[in-house]
Amino acid sequence: MRIESPAFRSEEMIPVKYTCDGDDVSPALRWVEPPPNVKSYVLIMEDPDAPMGTFTHWILYNIQPNLSELPENIPKKPEVQGIGMQGVNDFGRVGYGGPCPPRTHPPHRYYFRLYALDSMLNLKPGASLNDVRRAMAGHVIAEAYVMGRYGRRR
């Protein structure tokens, strides 16, 4: 399985539009070559370079198994019809929270990790990262990521 974004190439800069300095909307993502028998997907976006440790920007789970892409600007609500459910990020909000590293830092890395699962997760909308990771345990059948970078002007 592979994942990519039409908004940026892997390991390149994420456009300002998708950050706290722009419109703060989620980028479009698409994936190919999923394993057979996928029952759902989970997408987790994290910044491992955050000053206090890994910072979670987006949790999207129970993504429908027939999907192979996500459109730009997923609504920031707990349940998105036809797509899936969203959890609470480390900003304390449901949905996508774009890159927003401290101005004093060099560019951070942002990983969009897609997990293919052999089940749906028995979780309500608005779950925490720990709840999602616990529910995913033992159900991941494939994993892929795309990484973008972003740094703010000093």
Coordinates of C-alpha atoms in Angstrom, one line a residue:
M1 CA 0.0 0.0 0.0
R2 CA 1.2 3.5 -0.8
I3 CA -0.2 6.9 0.1
E4 CA 0.5 10.3 -1.4
S5 CA -0.9 13.8 -1.5
P6 CA -1.5 15.9 -4.7
A7 CA -0.7 19.0 -2.5
F8 CA 2.9 18.1 -1.8
R9 CA 5.5 15.5 -2.6
S10 CA 6.9 13.2 0.1
E11 CA 9.6 14.9 2.2
E12 CA 8.9 18.3 0.6
M13 CA 7.3 21.4 2.1
I14 CA 3.6 21.4 2.9
P15 CA 2.0 24.5 1.3
V16 CA 0.9 27.2 3.7
K17 CA -2.7 26.7 2.9
Y18 CA -2.7 23.5 5.0
T19 CA -1.1 25.1 8.1
C20 CA -2.1 27.5 10.9
D21 CA -0.5 30.3 8.8
G22 CA -3.0 29.6 6.0
D23 CA -6.5 28.2 5.8
D24 CA -5.7 25.3 8.1
V25 CA -7.6 22.8 5.9
S26 CA -6.6 19.2 5.5
P27 CA -4.8 18.2 2.3
A28 CA -6.2 15.7 -0.2
L29 CA -4.7 12.3 0.2
R30 CA -4.9 9.2 -2.0
W31 CA -3.7 5.6 -1.7
V32 CA -3.2 2.6 -3.9
E33 CA -2.6 -1.1 -3.7
P34 CA -4.5 -1.8 -0.5
P35 CA -4.4 -5.3 0.8
P36 CA -7.4 -7.6 0.2
N37 CA -10.1 -7.8 2.8
V38 CA -9.7 -4.3 4.2
K39 CA -12.7 -3.5 6.6
S40 CA -11.6 0.1 7.5
Y41 CA -8.7 2.5 7.5
V42 CA -7.2 4.8 10.1
L43 CA -5.3 8.0 9.4
I44 CA -3.1 9.6 12.0
M45 CA -1.1 12.7 11.4
E46 CA 1.8 13.4 13.8
D47 CA 4.7 15.7 14.3
P48 CA 7.6 13.8 16.0
D49 CA 9.7 17.0 16.2
A50 CA 7.4 18.9 18.6
P51 CA 9.2 20.4 21.7
M52 CA 7.2 18.3 24.2
G53 CA 7.3 15.1 22.2
T54 CA 5.2 13.7 19.4
F55 CA 2.2 16.0 18.7
T56 CA -1.0 14.5 17.1
H57 CA -2.6 16.8 14.5
W58 CA -5.3 14.5 13.1
I59 CA -7.1 11.3 13.9
L60 CA -9.5 9.9 11.3
Y61 CA -10.8 6.3 11.9
N62 CA -13.4 3.9 10.5
I63 CA -12.7 5.3 7.1
Q64 CA -14.9 3.4 4.7
P65 CA -13.1 0.5 3.0
N66 CA -14.3 1.4 -0.5
L67 CA -12.4 4.7 -0.3
S68 CA -9.0 5.3 -1.9
E69 CA -8.8 9.0 -1.4
L70 CA -9.8 11.8 1.0
P71 CA -10.8 15.2 -0.4
E72 CA -9.2 18.4 0.7
N73 CA -10.8 20.2 3.7
I74 CA -12.5 17.4 5.6
P75 CA -15.1 19.1 7.9
K76 CA -13.9 19.4 11.5
K77 CA -16.7 17.5 13.0
P78 CA -16.8 14.2 14.9
E79 CA -18.5 12.2 12.1
V80 CA -18.1 12.9 8.4
Q81 CA -20.8 11.2 6.3
G82 CA -19.4 8.8 3.8
I83 CA -15.9 9.1 5.2
G84 CA -15.5 8.1 8.8
M85 CA -15.1 9.4 12.4
Q86 CA -12.6 11.9 13.8
G87 CA -10.8 12.0 17.1
V88 CA -9.6 14.7 19.3
N89 CA -6.1 16.0 18.4
D90 CA -3.5 17.5 20.7
F91 CA -4.9 21.0 20.1
G92 CA -7.9 19.6 22.0
R93 CA -10.2 19.8 19.0
V94 CA -11.9 17.3 16.7
G95 CA -10.6 17.0 13.2
Y96 CA -7.6 18.4 11.4
G97 CA -5.2 20.8 13.0
G98 CA -2.5 21.9 10.6
P99 CA 1.3 22.3 11.1
C100 CA 2.1 25.1 13.4
P101 CA 5.6 24.7 14.8
P102 CA 7.3 27.3 17.0
R103 CA 8.9 30.1 14.9
T104 CA 12.2 29.4 16.6
H105 CA 12.4 25.8 15.3
P106 CA 13.7 24.6 11.9
P107 CA 11.0 22.9 9.8
H108 CA 9.2 19.9 11.5
R109 CA 8.3 16.6 9.9
Y110 CA 4.6 15.7 9.6
Y111 CA 3.7 12.1 9.0
F112 CA 0.3 11.1 7.6
R113 CA 0.2 7.4 8.4
L114 CA -2.6 5.3 6.9
Y115 CA -3.4 1.9 8.5
A116 CA -5.5 -0.7 6.7
L117 CA -7.5 -2.8 9.3
D118 CA -9.3 -6.1 9.2
S119 CA -12.2 -4.6 11.2
M120 CA -14.1 -1.5 12.0
L121 CA -13.2 0.1 15.4
N122 CA -15.9 -0.1 18.1
L123 CA -15.4 3.5 19.0
K124 CA -17.7 6.5 19.1
P125 CA -16.8 9.8 17.3
G126 CA -14.4 12.0 19.2
A127 CA -12.1 9.2 20.5
S128 CA -8.6 9.9 21.9
L129 CA -5.4 8.7 20.2
N130 CA -4.9 6.1 23.0
D131 CA -8.4 4.7 22.4
V132 CA -7.8 4.5 18.7
R133 CA -4.4 2.8 19.1
R134 CA -5.8 0.4 21.6
A135 CA -8.7 -0.6 19.4
M136 CA -6.4 -1.0 16.3
A137 CA -4.0 -3.3 18.2
G138 CA -3.9 -6.7 16.4
H139 CA -6.0 -5.5 13.4
V140 CA -3.4 -3.7 11.2
I141 CA -2.9 -5.5 8.0
A142 CA -0.9 -2.8 6.1
E143 CA 0.6 0.6 6.8
A144 CA 1.9 3.4 4.6
Y145 CA 2.9 7.0 5.2
V146 CA 3.7 10.3 3.4
M147 CA 5.8 12.9 5.2
G148 CA 5.8 16.6 4.6
R149 CA 7.7 19.4 6.2
Y150 CA 6.8 22.8 7.5
G151 CA 8.6 25.6 9.2
R152 CA 7.4 29.1 10.0
R153 CA 9.3 32.3 9.2
R154 CA 11.1 33.6 12.2

